[in-house]
mmCIF file of C-alpha atoms in Angstrom:
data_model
loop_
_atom_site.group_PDB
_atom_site.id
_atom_site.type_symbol
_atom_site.label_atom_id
_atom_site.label_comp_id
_atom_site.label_asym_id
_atom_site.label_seq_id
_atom_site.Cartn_x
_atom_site.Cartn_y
_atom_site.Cartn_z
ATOM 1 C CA UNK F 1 106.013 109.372 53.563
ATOM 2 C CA UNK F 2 108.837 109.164 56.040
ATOM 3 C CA UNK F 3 112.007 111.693 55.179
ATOM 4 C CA UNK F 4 114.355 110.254 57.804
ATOM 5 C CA UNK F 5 114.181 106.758 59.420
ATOM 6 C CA UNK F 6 116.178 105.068 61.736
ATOM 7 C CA UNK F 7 115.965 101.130 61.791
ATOM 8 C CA UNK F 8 117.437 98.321 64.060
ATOM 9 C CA UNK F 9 117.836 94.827 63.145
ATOM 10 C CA UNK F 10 119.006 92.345 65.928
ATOM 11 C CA UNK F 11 118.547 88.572 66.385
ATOM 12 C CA UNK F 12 121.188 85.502 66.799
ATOM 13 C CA UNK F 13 122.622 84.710 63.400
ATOM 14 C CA UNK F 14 125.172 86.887 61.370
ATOM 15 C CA UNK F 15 121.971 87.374 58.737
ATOM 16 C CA UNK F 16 119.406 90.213 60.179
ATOM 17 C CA UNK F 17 116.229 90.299 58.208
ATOM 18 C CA UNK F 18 113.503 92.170 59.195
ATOM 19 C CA UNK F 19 109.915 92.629 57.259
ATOM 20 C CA UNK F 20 107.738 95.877 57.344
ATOM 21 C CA UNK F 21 104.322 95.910 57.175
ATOM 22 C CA UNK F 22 102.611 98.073 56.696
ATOM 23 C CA UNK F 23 105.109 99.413 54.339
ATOM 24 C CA UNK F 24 108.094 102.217 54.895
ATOM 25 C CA UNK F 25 106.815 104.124 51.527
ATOM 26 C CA UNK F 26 109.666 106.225 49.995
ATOM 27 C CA UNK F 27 108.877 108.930 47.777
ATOM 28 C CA UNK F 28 109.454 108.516 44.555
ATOM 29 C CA UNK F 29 110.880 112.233 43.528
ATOM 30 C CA UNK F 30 113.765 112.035 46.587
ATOM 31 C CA UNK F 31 116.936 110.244 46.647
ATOM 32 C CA UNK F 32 117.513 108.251 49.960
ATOM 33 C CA UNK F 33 120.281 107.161 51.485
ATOM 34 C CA UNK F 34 121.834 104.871 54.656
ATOM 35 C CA UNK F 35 124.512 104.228 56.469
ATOM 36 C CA UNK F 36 125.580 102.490 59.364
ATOM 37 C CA UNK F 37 125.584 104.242 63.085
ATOM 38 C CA UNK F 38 125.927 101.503 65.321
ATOM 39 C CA UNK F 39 127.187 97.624 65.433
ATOM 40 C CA UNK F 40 126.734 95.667 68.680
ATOM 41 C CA UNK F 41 127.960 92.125 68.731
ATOM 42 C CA UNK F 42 130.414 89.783 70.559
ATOM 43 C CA UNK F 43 134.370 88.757 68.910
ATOM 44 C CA UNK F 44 133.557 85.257 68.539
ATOM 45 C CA UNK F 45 135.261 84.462 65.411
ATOM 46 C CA UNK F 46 136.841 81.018 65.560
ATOM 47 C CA UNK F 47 139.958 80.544 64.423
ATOM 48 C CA UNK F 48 140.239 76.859 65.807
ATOM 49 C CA UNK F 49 137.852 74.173 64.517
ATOM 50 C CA UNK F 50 136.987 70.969 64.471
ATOM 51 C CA UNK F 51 139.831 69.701 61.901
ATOM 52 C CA UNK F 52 142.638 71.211 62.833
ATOM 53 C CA UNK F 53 142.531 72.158 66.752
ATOM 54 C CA UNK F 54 144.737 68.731 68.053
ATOM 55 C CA UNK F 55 148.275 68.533 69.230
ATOM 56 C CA UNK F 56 150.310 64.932 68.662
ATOM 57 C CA UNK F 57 153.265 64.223 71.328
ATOM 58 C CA UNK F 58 155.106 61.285 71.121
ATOM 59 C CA UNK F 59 154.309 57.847 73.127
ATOM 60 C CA UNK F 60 150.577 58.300 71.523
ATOM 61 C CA UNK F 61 149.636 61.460 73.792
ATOM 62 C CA UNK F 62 147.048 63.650 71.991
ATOM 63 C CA UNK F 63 145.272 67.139 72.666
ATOM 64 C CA UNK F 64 142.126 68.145 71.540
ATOM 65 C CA UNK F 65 141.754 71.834 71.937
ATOM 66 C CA UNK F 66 137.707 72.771 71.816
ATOM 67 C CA UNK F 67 137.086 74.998 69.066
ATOM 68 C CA UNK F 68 136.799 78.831 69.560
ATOM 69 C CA UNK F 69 138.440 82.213 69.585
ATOM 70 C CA UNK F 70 141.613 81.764 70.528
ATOM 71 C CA UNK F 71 144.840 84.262 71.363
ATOM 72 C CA UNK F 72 148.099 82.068 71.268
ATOM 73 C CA UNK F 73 148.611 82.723 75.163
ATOM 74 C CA UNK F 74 145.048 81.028 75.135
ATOM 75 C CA UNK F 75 146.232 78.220 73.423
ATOM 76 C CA UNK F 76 149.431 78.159 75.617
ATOM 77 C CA UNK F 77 147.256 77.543 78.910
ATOM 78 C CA UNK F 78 145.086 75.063 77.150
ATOM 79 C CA UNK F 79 147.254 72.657 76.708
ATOM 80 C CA UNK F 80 149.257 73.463 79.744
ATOM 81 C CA UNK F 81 146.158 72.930 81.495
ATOM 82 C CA UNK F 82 145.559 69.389 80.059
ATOM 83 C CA UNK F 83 149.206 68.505 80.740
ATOM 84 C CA UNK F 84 149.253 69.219 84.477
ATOM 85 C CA UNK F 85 148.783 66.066 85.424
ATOM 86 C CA UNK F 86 152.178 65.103 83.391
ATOM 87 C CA UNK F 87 155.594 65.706 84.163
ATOM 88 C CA UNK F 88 155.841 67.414 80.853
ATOM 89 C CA UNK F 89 156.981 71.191 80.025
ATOM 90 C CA UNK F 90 155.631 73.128 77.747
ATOM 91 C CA UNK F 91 155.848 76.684 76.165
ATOM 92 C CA UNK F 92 154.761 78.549 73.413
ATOM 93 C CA UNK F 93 154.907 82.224 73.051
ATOM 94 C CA UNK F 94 153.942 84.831 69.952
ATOM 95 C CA UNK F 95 157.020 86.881 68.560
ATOM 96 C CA UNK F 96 155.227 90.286 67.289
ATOM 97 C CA UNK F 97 158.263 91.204 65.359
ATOM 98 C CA UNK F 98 158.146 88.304 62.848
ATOM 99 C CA UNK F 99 154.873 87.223 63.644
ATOM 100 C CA UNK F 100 156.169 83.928 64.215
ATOM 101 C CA UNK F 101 155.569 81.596 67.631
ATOM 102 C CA UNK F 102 158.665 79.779 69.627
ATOM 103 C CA UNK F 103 157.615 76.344 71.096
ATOM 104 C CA UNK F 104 159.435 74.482 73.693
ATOM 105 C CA UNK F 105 158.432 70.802 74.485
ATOM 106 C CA UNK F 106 160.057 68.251 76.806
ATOM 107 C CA UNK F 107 158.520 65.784 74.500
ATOM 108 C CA UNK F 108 158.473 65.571 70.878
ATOM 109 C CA UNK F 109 155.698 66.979 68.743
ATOM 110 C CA UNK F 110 154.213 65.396 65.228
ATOM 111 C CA UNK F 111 152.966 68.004 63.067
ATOM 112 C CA UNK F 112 152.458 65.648 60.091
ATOM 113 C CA UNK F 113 148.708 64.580 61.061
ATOM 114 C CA UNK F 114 146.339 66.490 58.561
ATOM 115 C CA UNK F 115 144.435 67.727 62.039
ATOM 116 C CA UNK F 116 147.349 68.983 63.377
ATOM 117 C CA UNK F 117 147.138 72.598 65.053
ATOM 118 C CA UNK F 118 150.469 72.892 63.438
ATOM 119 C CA UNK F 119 149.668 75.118 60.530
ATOM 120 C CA UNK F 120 147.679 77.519 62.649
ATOM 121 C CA UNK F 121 150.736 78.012 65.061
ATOM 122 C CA UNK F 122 153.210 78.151 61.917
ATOM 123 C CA UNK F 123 154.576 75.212 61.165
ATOM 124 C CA UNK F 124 154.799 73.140 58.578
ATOM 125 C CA UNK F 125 154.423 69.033 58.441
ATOM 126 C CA UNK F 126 157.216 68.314 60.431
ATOM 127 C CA UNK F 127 158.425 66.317 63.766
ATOM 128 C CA UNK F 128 159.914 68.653 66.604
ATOM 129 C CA UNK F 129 162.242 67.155 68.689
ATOM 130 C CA UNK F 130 161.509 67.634 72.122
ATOM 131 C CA UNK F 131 163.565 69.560 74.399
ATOM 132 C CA UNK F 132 164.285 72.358 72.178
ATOM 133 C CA UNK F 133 163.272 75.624 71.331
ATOM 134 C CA UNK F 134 161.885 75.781 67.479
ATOM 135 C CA UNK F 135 160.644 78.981 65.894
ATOM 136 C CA UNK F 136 157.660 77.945 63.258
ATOM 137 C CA UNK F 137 158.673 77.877 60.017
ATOM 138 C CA UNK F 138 155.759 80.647 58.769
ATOM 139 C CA UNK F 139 153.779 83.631 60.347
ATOM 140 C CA UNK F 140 151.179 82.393 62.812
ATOM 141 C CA UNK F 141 147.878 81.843 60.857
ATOM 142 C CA UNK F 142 145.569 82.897 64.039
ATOM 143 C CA UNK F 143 143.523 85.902 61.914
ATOM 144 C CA UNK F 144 140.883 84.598 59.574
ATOM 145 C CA UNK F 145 140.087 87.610 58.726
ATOM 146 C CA UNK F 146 141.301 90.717 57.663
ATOM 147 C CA UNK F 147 138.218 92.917 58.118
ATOM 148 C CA UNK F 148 134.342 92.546 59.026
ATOM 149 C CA UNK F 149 131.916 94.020 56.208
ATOM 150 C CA UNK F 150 128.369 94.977 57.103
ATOM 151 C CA UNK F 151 126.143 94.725 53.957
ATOM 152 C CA UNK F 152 122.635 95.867 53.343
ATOM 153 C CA UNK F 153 120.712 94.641 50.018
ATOM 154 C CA UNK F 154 118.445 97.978 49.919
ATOM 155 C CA UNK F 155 121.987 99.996 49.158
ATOM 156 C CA UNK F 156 124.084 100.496 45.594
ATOM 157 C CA UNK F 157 127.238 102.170 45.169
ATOM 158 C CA UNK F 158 129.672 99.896 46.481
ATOM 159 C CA UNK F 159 132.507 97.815 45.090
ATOM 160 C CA UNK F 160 135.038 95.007 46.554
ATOM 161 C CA UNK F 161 137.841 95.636 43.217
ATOM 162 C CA UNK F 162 135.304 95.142 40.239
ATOM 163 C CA UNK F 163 132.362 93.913 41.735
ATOM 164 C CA UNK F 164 129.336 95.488 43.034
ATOM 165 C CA UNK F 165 128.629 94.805 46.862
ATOM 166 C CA UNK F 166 126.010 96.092 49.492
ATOM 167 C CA UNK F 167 128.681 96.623 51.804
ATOM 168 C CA UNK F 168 127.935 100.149 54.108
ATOM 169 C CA UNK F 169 130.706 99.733 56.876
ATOM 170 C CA UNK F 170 133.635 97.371 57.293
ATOM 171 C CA UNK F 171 136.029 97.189 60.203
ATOM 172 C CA UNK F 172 138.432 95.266 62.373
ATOM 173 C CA UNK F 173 137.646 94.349 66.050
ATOM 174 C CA UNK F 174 139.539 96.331 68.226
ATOM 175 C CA UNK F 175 138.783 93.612 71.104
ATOM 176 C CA UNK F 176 140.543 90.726 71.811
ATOM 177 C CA UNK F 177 138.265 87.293 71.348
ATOM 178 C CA UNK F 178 135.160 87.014 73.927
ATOM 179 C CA UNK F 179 135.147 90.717 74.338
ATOM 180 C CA UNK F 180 132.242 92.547 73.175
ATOM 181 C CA UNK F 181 132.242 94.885 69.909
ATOM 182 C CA UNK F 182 130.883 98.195 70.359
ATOM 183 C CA UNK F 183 131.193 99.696 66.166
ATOM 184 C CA UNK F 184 130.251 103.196 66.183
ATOM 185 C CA UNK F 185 131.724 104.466 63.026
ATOM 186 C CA UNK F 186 133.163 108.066 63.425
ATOM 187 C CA UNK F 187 132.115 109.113 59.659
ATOM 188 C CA UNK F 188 128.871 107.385 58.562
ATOM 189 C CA UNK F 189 129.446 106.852 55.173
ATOM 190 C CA UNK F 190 125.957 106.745 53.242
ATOM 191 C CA UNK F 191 125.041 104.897 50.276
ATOM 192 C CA UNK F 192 122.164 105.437 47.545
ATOM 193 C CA UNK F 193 119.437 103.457 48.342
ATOM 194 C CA UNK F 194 117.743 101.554 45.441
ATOM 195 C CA UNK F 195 114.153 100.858 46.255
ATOM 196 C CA UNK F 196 111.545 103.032 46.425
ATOM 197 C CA UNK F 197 109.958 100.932 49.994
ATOM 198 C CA UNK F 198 110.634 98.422 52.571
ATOM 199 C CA UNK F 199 107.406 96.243 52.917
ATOM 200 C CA UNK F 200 106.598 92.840 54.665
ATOM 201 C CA UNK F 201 106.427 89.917 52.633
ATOM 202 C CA UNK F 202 108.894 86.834 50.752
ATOM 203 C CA UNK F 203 108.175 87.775 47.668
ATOM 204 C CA UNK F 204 109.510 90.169 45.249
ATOM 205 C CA UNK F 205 106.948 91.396 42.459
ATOM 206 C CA UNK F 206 107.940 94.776 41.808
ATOM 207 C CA UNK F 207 110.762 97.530 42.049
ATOM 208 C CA UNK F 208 108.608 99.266 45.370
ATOM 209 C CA UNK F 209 108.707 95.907 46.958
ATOM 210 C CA UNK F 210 111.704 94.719 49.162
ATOM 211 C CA UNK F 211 112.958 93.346 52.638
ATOM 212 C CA UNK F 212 115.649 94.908 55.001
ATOM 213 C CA UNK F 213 118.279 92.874 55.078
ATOM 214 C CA UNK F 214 121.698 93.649 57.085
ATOM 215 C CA UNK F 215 124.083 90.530 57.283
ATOM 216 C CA UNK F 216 127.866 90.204 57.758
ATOM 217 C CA UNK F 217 130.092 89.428 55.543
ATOM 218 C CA UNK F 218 131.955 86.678 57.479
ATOM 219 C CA UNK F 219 129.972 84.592 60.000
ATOM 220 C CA UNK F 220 130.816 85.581 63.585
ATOM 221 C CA UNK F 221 128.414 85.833 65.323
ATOM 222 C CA UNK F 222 128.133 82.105 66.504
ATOM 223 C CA UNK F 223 124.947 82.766 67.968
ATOM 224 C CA UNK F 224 125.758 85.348 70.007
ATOM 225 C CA UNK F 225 123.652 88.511 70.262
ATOM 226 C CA UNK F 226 123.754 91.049 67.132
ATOM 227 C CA UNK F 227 122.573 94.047 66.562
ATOM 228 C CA UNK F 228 122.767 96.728 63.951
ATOM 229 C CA UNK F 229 121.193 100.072 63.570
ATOM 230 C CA UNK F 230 121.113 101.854 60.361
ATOM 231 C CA UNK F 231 119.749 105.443 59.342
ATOM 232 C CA UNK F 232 118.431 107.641 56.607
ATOM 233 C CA UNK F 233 118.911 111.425 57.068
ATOM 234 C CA UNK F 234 116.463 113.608 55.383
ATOM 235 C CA UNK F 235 116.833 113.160 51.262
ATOM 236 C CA UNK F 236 118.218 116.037 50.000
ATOM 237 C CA UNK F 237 116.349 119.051 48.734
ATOM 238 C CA UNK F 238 117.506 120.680 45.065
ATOM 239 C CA UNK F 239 118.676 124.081 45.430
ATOM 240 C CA UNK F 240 116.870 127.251 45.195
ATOM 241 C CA UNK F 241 116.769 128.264 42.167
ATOM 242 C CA UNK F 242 118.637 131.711 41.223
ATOM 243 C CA UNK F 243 118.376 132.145 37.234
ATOM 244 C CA UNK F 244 115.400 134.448 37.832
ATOM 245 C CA UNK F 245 117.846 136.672 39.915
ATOM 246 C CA UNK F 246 120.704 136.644 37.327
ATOM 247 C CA UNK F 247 118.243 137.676 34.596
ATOM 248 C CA UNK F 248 117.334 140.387 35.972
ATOM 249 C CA UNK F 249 120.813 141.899 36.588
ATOM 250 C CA UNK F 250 123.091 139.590 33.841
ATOM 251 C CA UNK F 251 125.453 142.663 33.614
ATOM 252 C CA UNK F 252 126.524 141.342 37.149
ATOM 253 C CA UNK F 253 127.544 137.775 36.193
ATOM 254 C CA UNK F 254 130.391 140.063 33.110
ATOM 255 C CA UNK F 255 133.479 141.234 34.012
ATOM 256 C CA UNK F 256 134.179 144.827 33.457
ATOM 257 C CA UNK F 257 136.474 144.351 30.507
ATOM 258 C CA UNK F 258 132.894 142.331 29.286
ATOM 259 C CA UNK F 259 130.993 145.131 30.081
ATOM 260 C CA UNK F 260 133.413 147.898 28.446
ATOM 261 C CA UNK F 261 133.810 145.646 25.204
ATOM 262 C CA UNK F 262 129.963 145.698 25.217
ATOM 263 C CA UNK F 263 129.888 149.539 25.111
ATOM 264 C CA UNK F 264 132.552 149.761 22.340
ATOM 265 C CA UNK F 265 130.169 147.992 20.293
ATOM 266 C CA UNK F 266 127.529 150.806 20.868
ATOM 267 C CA UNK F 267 125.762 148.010 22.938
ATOM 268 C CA UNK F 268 124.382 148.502 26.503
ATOM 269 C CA UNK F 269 124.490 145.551 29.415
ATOM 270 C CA UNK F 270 120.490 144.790 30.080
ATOM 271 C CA UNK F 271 119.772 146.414 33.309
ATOM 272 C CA UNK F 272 122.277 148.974 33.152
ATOM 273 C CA UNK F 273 120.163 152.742 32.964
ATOM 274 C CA UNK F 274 121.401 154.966 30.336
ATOM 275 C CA UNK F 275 123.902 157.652 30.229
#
């Protein structure tokens, strides 16, 4: 019987799964739970893909951008980086008070194409004209995501608005893309776990027979190294009884006007010695 365990799943995909064998029995007359204490992983959510990472100019000039984690200064280089060899001026700069992006281009720019990198910047299916300035028409759709979940299928308790989840921990990355994410949540937050062991084994025949599982809830990890470690503190232990004490002196638990109404009746508190 273990009473506190501390487990670490890591491997390559945003889905950890790890089997136990022999198995991690949990006894039966204790309630376990587990939270998260540690998240290591790289920011490697894309937010350009295949399908919408190219930039149209006129006279049939097109940019392919390869997809990745991008920050819009990252996309700014990019393509100023495949234009060098062009007489052609380019700019394009975030504006954190409207969340929009400004774009300058010395040559005009076709949004229309369905692949367009237009709609990630902003804009709408549109042709800019070149040589001046144009604010996007929208708020920069660079985020895919508003937070990171970690969930683990041995845990209950949890709900996304009505519907039950496994999530233990969810976040944002406090690192830009291509930085590494070091989660070490403050407050561990446990939830009730809902098997009764963790054993080895694809098959599920019985209410005692499970696999770990930690996975995210969006897929970032793009291959990159992940690794999550989990715990369970010591179940908790009922509390000492005390009704034995309190029986023995109940004329403590009464309040004196109690006790006096008690001796109006010509009744005496138990415990109390006679006059």
């Amino acid at each position: 019987m273990h009473d506190s365990l501390t487990l670490t799943l890591s491997g390559q995909s945003s889905v950890l799964e790890s089997h136990y064998f022999p198995p991690i029995e949990l006894d039966a007359n204790k309630n376990y739970v587990l939270g998260l204490i540690e998240l290591l992983t790289f920011n490697s959510i894309p937010n350009i893909e295949t399908g919408c990472n190219r930039l149209y100019l006129e006279n049939n000039k097109v940019i392919s951008i390869q997809p990745g984690s991008y920050e819009i200064d990252d996309i700014e280089n990019c393509i100023k980086t495949a234009l060098s060899s062009e007489s052609i001026e380019f700019s394009l700069k975030p504006n954190n008070n409207t969340l929009r992006s400004t774009l300058f281009c010395s040559r005009g720019i076709d949004f229309r194409p369905k692949d367009s990198i237009g709609r990630l910047l902003g804009f709408t299916s549109r042709v800019l004209e070149a040589g001046k300035e144009h604010i996007s028409d929208l708020p920069v759709a660079i985020l895919k995501v508003n937070a990171l979940r970690v969930e683990c299928n041995i845990t209950s308790g949890a709900f996304i608005n009505n519907q039950r989840v496994h999530t233990i921990h969810e976040f944002f990355p406090a690192v830009p893309p291509g930085f590494k994410i070091i989660e070490v949540p403050s407050n561990v937050i446990y939830l009730p776990v809902n098997i009764m062991g963790i054993v080895y084994g694809n098959s599920i025949s019985s209410s005692n027979l499970y696999k770990s599982r930690a996975r995210w809830h969006q897929s970032i990890s793009r291959e990159r190294p992940l690794e999550v470690t989990v715990t369970s503190p010591p179940p908790a232990q009922a509390p000492p009884p005390v009704i034995t004490q309190r029986m023995q002196h109940p004329h403590q638990a009464l309040s004196r006007q109690n006790i006096q109404f008690l001796k109006n009746l010509g009744l005496r508190p138990s415990g109390e010695s006679p006059v």
